[in-house]
Coordinates of C-alpha atoms in Angstrom, one line a residue:
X1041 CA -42.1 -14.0 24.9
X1042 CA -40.4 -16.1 22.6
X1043 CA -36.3 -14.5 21.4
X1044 CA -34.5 -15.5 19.0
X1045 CA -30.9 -16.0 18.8
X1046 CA -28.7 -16.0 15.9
X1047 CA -24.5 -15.2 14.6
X1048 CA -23.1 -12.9 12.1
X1049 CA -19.8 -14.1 11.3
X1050 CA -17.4 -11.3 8.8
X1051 CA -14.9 -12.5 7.0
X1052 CA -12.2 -10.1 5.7
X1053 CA -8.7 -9.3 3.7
X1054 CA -7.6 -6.1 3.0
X1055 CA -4.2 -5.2 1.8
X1056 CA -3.2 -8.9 -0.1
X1057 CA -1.5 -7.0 -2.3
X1058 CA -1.4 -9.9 -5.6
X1059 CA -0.5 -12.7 -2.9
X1060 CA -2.4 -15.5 -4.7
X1061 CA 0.2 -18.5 -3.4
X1062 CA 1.6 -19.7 -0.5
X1063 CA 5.5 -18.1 -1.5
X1064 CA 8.1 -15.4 -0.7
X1065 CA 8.9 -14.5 -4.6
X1066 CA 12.2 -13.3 -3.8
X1067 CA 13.3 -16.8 -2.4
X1068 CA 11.0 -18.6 -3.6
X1069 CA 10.3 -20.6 0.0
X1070 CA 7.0 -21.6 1.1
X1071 CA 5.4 -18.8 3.3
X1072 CA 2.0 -18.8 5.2
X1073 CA 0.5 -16.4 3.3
X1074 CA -1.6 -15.9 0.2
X1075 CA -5.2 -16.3 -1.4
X1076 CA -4.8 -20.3 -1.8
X1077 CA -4.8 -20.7 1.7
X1078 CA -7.5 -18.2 2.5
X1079 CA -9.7 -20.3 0.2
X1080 CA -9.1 -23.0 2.8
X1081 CA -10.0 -21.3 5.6
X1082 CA -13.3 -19.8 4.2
X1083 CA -14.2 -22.8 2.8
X1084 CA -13.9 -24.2 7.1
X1085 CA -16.0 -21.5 8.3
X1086 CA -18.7 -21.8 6.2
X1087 CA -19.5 -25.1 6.3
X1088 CA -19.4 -24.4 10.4
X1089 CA -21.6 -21.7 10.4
X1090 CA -24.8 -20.6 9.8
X1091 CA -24.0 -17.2 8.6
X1092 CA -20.9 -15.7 6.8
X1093 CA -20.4 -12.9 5.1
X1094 CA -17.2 -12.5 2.6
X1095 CA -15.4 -8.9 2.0
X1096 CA -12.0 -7.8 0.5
X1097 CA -11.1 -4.1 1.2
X1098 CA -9.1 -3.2 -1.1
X1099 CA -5.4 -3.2 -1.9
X1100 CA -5.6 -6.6 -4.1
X1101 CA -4.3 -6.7 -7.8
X1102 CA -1.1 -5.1 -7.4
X1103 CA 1.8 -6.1 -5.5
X1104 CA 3.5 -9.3 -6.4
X1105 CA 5.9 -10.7 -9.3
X1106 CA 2.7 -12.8 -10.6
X1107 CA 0.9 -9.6 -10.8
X1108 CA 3.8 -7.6 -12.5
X1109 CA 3.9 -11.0 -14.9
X1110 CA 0.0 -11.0 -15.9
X1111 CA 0.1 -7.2 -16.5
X1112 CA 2.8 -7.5 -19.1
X1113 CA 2.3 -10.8 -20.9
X1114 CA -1.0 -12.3 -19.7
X1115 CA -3.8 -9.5 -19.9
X1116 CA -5.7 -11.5 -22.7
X1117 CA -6.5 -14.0 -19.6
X1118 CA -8.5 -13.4 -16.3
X1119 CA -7.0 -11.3 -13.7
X1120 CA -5.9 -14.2 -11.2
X1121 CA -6.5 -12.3 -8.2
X1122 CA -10.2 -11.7 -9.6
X1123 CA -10.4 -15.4 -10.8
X1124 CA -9.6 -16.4 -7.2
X1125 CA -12.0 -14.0 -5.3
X1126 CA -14.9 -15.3 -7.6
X1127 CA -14.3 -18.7 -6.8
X1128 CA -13.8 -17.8 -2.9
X1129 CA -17.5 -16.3 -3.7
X1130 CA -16.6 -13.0 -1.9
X1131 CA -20.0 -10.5 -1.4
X1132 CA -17.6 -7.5 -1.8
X1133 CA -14.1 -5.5 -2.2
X1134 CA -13.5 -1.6 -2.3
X1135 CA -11.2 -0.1 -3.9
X1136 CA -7.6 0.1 -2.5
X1137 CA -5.4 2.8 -4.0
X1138 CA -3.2 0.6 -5.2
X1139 CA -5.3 -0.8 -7.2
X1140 CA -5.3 2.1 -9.8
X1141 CA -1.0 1.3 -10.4
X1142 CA -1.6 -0.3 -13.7
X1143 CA -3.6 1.9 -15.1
X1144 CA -7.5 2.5 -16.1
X1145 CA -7.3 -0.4 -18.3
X1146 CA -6.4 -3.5 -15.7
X1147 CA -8.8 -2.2 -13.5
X1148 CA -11.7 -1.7 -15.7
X1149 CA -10.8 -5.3 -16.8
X1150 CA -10.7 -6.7 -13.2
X1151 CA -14.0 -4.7 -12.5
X1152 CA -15.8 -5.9 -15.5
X1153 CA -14.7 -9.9 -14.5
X1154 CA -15.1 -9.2 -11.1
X1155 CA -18.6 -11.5 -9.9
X1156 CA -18.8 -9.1 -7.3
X1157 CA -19.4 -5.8 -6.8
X1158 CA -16.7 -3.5 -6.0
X1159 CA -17.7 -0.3 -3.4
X1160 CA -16.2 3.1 -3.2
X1161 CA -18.7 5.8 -2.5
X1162 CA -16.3 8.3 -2.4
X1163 CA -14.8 7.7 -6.3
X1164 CA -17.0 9.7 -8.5
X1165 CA -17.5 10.5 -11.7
X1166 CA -16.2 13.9 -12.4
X1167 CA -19.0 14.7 -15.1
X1168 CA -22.0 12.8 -13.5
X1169 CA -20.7 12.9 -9.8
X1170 CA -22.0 9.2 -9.2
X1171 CA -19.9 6.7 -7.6
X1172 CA -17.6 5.4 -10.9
X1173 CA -16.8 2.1 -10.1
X1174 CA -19.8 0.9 -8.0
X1175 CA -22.7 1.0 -6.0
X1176 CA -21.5 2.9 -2.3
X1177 CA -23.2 0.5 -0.4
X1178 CA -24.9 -3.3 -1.1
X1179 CA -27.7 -5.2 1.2
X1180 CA -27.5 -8.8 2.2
X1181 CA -30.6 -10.0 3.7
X1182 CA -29.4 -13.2 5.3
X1183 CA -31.2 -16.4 6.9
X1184 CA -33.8 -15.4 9.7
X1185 CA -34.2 -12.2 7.8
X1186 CA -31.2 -10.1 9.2
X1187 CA -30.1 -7.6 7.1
X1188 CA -26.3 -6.0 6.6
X1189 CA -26.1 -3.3 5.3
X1190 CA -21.8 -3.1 3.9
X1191 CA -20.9 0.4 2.6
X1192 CA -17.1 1.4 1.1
X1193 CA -14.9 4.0 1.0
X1194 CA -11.4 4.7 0.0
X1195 CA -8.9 7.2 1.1
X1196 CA -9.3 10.2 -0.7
X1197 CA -5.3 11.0 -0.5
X1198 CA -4.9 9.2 -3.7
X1199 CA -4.2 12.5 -6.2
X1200 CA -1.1 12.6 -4.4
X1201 CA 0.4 9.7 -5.2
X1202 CA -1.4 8.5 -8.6
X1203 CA -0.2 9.3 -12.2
X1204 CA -2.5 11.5 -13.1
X1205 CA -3.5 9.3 -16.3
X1206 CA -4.6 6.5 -14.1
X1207 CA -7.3 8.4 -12.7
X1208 CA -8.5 10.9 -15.4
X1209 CA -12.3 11.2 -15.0
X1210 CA -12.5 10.2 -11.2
X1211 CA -12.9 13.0 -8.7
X1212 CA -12.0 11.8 -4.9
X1213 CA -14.5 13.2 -2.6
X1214 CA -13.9 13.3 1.7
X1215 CA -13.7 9.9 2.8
X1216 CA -14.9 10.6 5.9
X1217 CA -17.5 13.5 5.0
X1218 CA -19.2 10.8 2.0
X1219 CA -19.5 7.8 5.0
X1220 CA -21.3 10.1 7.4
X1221 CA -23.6 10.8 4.6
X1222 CA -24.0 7.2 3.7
X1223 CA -24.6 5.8 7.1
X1224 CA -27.3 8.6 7.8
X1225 CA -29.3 7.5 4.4
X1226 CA -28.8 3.8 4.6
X1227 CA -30.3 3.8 8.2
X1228 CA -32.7 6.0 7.4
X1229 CA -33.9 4.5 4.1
X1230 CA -32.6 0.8 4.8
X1231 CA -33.1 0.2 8.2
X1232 CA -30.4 -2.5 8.6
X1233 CA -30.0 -4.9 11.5
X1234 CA -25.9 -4.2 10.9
X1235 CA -24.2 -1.5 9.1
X1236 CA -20.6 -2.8 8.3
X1237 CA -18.5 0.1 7.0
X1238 CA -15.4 -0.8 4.6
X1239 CA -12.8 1.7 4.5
X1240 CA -9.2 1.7 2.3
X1241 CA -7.8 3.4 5.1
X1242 CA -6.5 3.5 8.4
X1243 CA -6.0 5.4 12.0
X1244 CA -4.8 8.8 12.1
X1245 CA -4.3 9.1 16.1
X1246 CA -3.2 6.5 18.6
X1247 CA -6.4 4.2 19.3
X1248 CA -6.4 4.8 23.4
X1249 CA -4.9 8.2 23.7
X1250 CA -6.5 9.8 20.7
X1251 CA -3.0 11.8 20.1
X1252 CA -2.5 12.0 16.9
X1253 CA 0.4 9.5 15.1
X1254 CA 0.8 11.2 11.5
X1255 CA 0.6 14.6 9.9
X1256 CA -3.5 15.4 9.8
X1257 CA -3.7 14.5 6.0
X1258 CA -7.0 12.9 5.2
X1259 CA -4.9 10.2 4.3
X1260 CA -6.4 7.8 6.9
X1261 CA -9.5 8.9 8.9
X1262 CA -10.9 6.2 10.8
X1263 CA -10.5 7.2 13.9
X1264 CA -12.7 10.5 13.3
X1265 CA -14.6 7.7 11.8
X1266 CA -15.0 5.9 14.7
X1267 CA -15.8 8.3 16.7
X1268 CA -18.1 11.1 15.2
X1269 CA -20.4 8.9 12.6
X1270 CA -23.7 7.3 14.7
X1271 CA -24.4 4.2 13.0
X1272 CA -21.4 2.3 12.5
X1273 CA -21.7 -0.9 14.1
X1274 CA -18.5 -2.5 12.4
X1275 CA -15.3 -0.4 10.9
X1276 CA -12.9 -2.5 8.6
X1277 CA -9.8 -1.2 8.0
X1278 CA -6.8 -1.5 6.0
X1279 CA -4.1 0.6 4.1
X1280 CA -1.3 0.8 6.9
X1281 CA -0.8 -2.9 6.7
X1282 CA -1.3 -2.9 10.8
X1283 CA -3.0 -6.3 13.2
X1284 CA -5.3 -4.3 15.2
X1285 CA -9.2 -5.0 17.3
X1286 CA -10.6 -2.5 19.5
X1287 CA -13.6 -0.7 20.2
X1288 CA -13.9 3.2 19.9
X1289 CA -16.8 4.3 21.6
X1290 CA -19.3 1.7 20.4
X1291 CA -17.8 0.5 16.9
X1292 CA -15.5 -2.7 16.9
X1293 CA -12.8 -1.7 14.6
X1294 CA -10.5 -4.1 12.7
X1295 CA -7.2 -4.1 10.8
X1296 CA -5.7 -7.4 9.4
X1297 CA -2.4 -6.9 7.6
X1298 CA -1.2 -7.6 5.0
X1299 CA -0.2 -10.2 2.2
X1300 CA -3.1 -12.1 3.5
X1301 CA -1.1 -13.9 6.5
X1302 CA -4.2 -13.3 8.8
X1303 CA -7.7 -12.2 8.3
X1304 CA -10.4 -10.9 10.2
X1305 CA -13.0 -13.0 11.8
X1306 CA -15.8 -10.8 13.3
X1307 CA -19.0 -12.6 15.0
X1308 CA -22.0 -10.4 15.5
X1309 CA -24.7 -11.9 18.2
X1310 CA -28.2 -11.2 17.7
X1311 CA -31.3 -11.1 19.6
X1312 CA -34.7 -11.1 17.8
X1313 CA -37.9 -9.9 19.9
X1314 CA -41.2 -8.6 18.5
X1315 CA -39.6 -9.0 15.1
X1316 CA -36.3 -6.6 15.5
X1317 CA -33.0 -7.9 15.5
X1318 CA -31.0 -6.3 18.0
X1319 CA -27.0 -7.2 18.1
X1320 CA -26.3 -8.2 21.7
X1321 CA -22.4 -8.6 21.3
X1322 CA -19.8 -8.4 18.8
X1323 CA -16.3 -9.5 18.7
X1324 CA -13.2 -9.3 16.7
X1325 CA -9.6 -11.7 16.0
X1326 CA -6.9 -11.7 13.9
X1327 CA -6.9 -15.6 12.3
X1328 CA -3.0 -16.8 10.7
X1329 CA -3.0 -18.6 7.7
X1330 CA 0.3 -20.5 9.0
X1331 CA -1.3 -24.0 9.6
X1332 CA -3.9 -23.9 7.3
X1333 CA -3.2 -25.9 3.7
X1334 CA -3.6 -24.2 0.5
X1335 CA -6.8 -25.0 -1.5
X1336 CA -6.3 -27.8 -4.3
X1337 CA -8.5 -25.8 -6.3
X1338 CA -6.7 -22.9 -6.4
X1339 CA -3.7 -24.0 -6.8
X1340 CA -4.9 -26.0 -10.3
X1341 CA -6.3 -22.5 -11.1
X1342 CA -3.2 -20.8 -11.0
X1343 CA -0.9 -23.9 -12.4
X1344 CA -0.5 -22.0 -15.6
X1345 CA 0.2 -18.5 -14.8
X1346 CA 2.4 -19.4 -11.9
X1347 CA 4.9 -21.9 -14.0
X1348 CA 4.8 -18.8 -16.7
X1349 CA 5.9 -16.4 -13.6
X1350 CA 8.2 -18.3 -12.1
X1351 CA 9.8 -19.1 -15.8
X1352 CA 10.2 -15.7 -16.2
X1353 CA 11.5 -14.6 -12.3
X1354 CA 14.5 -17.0 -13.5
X1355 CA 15.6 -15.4 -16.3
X1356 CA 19.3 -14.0 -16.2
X1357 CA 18.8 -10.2 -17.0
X1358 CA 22.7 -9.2 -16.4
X1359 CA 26.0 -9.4 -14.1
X1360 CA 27.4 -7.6 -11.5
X1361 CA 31.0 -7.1 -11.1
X1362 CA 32.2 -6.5 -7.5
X1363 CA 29.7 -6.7 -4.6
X1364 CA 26.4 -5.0 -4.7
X1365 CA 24.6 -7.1 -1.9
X1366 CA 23.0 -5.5 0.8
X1367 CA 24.0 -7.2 4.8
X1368 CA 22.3 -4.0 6.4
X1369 CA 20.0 -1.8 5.7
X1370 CA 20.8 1.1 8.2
X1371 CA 24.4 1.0 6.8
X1372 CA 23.3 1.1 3.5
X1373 CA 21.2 4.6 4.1
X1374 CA 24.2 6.2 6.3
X1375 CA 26.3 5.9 3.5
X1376 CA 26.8 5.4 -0.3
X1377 CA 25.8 1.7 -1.1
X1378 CA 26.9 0.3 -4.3
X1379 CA 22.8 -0.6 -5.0
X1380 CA 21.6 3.1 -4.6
X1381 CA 24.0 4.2 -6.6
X1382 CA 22.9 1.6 -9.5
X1383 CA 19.2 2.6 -8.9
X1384 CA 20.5 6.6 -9.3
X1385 CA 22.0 5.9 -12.6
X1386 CA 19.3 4.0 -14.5
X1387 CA 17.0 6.8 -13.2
X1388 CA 19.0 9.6 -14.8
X1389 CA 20.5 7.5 -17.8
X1390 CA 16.4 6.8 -18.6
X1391 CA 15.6 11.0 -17.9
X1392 CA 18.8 12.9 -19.1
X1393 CA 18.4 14.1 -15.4
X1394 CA 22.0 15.0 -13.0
X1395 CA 20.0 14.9 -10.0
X1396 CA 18.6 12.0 -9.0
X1397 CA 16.1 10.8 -5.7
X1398 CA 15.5 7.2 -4.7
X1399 CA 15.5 5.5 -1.7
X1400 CA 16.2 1.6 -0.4
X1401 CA 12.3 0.5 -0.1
X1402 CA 12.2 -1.8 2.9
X1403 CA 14.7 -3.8 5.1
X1404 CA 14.4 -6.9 3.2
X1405 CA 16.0 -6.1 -0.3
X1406 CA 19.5 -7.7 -0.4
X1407 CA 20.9 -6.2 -3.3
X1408 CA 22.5 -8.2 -6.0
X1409 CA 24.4 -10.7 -6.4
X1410 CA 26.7 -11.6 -9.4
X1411 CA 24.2 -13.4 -11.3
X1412 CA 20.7 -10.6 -11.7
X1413 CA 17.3 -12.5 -12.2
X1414 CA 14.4 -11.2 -13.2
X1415 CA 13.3 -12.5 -9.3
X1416 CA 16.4 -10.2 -8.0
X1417 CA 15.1 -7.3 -9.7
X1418 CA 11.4 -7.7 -8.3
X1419 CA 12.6 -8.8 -5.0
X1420 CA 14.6 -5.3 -4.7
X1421 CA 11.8 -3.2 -6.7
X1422 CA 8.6 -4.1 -5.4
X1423 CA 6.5 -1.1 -6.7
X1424 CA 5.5 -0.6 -10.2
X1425 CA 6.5 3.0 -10.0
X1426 CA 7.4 5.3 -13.3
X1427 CA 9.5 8.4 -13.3
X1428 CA 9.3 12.0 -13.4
X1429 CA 11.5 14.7 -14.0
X1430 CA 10.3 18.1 -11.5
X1431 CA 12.0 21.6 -12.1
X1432 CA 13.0 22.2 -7.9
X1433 CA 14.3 24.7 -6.6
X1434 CA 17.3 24.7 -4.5
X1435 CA 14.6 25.9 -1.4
X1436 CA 12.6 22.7 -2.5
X1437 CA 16.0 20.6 -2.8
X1438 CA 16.9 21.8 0.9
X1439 CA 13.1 21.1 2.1
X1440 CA 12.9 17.9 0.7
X1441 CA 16.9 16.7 2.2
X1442 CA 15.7 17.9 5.6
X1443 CA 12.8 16.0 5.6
X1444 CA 14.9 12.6 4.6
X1445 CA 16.7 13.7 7.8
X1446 CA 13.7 12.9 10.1
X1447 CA 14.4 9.6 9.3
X1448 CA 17.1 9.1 11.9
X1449 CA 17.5 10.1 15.7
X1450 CA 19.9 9.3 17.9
X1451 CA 19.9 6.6 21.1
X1452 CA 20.3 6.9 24.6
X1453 CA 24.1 5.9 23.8
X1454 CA 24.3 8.9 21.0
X1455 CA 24.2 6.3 17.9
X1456 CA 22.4 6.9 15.1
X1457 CA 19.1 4.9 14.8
X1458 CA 16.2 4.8 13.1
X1459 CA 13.5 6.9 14.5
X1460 CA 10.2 5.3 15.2
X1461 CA 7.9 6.9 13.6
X1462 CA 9.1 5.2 10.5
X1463 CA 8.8 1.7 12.0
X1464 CA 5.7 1.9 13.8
X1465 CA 2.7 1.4 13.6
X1466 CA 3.6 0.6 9.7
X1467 CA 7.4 0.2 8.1
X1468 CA 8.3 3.5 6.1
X1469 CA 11.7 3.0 5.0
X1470 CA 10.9 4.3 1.8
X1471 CA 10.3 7.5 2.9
X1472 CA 14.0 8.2 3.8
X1473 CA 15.3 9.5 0.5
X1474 CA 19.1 9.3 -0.9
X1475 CA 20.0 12.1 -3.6
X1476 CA 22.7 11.5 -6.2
X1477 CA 24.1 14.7 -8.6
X1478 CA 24.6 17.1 -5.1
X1479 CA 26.5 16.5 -2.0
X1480 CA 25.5 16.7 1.4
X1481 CA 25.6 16.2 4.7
X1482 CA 23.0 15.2 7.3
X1483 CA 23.8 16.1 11.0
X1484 CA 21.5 14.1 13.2
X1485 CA 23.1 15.8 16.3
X1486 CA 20.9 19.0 15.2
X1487 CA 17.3 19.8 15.6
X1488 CA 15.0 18.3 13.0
X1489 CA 14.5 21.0 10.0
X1490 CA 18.1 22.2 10.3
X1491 CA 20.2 18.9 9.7
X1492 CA 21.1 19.8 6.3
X1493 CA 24.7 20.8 5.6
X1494 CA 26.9 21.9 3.0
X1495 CA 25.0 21.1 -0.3
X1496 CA 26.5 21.4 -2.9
X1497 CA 26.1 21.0 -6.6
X1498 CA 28.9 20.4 -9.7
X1499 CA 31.0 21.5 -6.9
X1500 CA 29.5 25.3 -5.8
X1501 CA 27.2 25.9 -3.0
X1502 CA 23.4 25.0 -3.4
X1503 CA 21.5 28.3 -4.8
X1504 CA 18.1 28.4 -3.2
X1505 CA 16.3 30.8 -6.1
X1506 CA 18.2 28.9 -8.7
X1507 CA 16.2 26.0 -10.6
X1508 CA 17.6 22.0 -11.1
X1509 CA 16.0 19.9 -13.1
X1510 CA 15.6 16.2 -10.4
X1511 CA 14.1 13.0 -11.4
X1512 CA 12.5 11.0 -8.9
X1513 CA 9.9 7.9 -8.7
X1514 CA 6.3 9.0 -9.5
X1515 CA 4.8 8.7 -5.8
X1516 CA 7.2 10.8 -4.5
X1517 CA 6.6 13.3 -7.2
X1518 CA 3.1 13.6 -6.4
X1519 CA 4.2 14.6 -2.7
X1520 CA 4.1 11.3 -1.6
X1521 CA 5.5 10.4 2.2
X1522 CA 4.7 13.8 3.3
X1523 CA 6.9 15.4 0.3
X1524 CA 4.9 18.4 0.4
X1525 CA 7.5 20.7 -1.6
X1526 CA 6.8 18.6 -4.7
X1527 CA 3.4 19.0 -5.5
X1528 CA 2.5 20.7 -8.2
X1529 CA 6.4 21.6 -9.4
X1530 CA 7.1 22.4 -13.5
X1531 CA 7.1 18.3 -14.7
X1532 CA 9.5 18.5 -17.3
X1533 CA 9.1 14.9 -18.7
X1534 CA 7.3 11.6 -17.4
X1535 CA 8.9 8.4 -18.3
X1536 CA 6.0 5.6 -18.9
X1537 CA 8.1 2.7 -18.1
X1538 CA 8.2 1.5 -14.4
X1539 CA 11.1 0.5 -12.9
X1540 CA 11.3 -3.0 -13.0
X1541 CA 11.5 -2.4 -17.0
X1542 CA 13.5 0.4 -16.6
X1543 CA 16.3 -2.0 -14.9
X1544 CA 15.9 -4.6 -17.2
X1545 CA 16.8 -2.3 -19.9
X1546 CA 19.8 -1.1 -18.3
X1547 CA 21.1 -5.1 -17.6
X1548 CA 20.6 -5.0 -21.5
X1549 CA 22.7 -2.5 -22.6
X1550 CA 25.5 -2.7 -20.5
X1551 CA 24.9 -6.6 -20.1
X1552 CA 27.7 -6.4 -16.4
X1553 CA 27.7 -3.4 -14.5
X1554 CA 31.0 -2.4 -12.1
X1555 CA 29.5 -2.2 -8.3
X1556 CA 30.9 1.2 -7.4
X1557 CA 29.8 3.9 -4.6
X1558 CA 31.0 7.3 -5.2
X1559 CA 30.5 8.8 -1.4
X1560 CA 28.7 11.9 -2.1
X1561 CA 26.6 12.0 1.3
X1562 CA 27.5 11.4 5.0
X1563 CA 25.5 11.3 8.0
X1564 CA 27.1 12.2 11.4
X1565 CA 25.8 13.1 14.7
X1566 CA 28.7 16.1 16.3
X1567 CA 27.1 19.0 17.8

């Protein structure tokens, strides 16, 4: 009986987030990351292999200076990220939730130049309730006549955190509901050899305990995934920006970052007898981009766009007078920092708003120094977030304050750290808000959910019927982090401009701004 033998090898990025070159924006040093160098690598394996498949999942065309550049001054030219993929010669990408930040228009526009189609089975149509930006799934018969089947889906959770103009007309059905569905019709109808299935998503429990790491959402479902859809030989992940291979039950599952420092390499083995393909083994790895040089042709590709960026990172927007740098972050969020207290006032300067919500996004933002570029501003506002006024009530002030508290526990040695869950297994800094307009004080000596002490507003005691008007970044107004006491509050105004605009505007009027922290919070840990 003759067999025959043959390789599947996957090649994926998920979560590159508008890394195109191989740079840290904020310094502007080289880094091993970025689509340039990707190229490189793809370009290697398939000239080594019989059989590659290509796949983004999601999570691409936002993220980056460049990206924050094109979208204001360079929209009448090809989305770079797009322009990069289609000369990578990708089969497929899904849509990330990220990739609605800009609005309908940019990612109609990267859709429509896009020379490959984009999968989401789950993003339909409100009206016609077909999938509204693609087909849910696409077939790749490959050489010796194996056929992949490579069906998407993207977290349904994105409601919560989305302007509500940027997805008018798309209704998110169950991620996880709409993929069992899929797999059942495309092995019934299709018959594939492999069914790889793409999700914008990640693990809600621990991979070998199944205990559960996050409040049960529907944010990320891939574990139930995993474990309670037949079918799936492959799972590709993404969303929490983890480095992950494993197997649940059968299915190999993969997560590669982000920022496109590694990607997936998958290799399927299959066994042909009496003309059925039958995979025999299957394998995952993580591959780093940190040796491998960036691709000459991409780099020529993006000459243009990336001399216009960095042109513009450079640019002087104001002055500081004093010190508003940042040495360390945990210091910074125990106490007023001259930064936070910038970011508070162009938030209520821009609203009319007296209260005022931000937080310090991750542990690399340093602040300013006395000169502010355009690249200082980016490299301390990373998101393209917009603001929204809510009408809170003192009850949802309180709710909201007490969850910022989780944010901090205490050591074996009774000093205040930061708890875990906010480091592991993905970085959530910015989910430990500051408030500016009240006063307060957080006692991480006390039980979680009744840390909060002494708030205080224009000087009298917090009134929990009473109503405050509080403006506050647009993800977390939509309830992101697990800010359920916003959703669906009175929105007394939205503010169109995103930050980074919103800052520059400030640096314009006032031209130098004093570096100034009026102490209006503490954190302590006394029993």
């Amino acid at each position: 009986m003759q067999r025959n033998h043959t390789t599947l090898t996957i090649l994926y990025t998920s979560d590159v987030h508008g890394h195109a070159m191989p740079i840290s924006y904020g310094t502007n040093q080289p880094a091993s990351i970025g689509l340039a160098r990707y190229a490189t690598a793809v370009k290697s394996t398939r000239s080594s292999r019989e059989q590659v498949l290509v796949l983004d999942n999601g999570d691409l065309i936002q993220g980056t200076p460049l990206m924050t550049h094109y979208v204001k001054s360079h929209t009448d030219k090809e989305n770079p990220m797009i322009g990069i993929m289609n000369q990578i010669g990708i089969e497929a990408s899904v849509i990330g939730n990220h990739e609605f930040n800009f609005g309908k228009g940019i990612l109609n526009n990267a859709i429509d130049q896009s020379r490959f189609p984009w999968l989401s089975a789950n993003t339909l149509d409100k009206t016609s309730q077909e999938p509204y930006y693609g087909p849910p799934y696409i077939i790749k018969t490959l050489n010796n006549g194996v056929k992949a089947a490579i069906v998407g889906v993207t977290t349904h959770y994105i409601p919560n955190w989305e302007s509500p103009a940027h997805i008018e007309g798309v209704q998110f059905a169950d991620a996880f509901s709409t993929l069992k569905k899929q797999v059942e019709e495309i092995r019934s109808k299709e018959r594939p050899d492999v069914l790889i299935a793409m999700y914008h998503g990640g693990f809600e429990r621990d991979l070998e305990s199944g205990e559960p790491t996050e409040e049960l959402t529907g944010e990320n479902q891939g574990y139930q995934m995993a474990m309670e859809i037949d079918g799936i030989d492959v799972l590709l992940t993404g969303h929490q920006h983890r480095k992950l291979t494993n197997f649940l039950r059968d299915v190999l599952v993969v997560q590669p970052g982000n920022n496109a420092q590694n990607y997936g390499e998958i290799q399927i083995e299959l066994e042909q007898q009496d003309g059925k393909w039958t995979i025999t083994d299957k394998q995952a790895s993580l591959q780093p981009l940190k040796d491998v040089e960036a691709a000459p042709e991409i780099l020529d590709y993006m000459e243009e766009m990336e001399t216009s960026t960095q042109g513009w990172l450079d640019q002087p927007a104001g002055y500081i007078d004093g010190d508003m740098t940042i040495a360390d972050p945990l210091k910074a969020r125990l106490a007023k920092h001259p930064f936070i207290e910038f970011i508070q006032n162009v938030q209520m300067e821009a609203s009319g708003a007296d209260i005022s919500v931000t937080s310090l996004l991750n542990n690399n933002s340093t602040g300013f120094s006395s000169v502010v570029t355009m690249r200082d501003i980016v490299a301390n506002y990373m998101y393209p977030n917009t603001l929204v006024v809510l009408e809170l009530t003192g009850a949802d002030i309180l709710a909201a304050l007490e969850k910022s508290a989780e944010y901090f526990m205490l050591d074996e040695n009774g000093e205040i750290t930061v708890n875990p869950d906010y480091v592991e297994p993905k970085p959530q800094h910015y989910n430990y808000d500051m408030w500016e307009g009240i006063t307060y004080t957080i006692n991480v000596a006390k039980p979680v959910g009744s840390r909060i002490e002494d708030v205080r507003y224009q000087g009298e005691p917090l009134e929990e019927n009473r109503t405050y008007k509080v403006v506050l970044n647009n993800y977390r107004a939509s309830g992101g982090g697990n800010y359920i006491m916003f959703q669906h509050k009175p929105v007394v105004k939205e503010i169109q401009k995103d930050a980074v605009a919103l800052i520059y505007g400030y640096f314009e009027k006032y031209g130098t701004v004093k570096a100034k922290a009026t102490r209006n919070f503490t954190v302590i840990a006394e029993s």
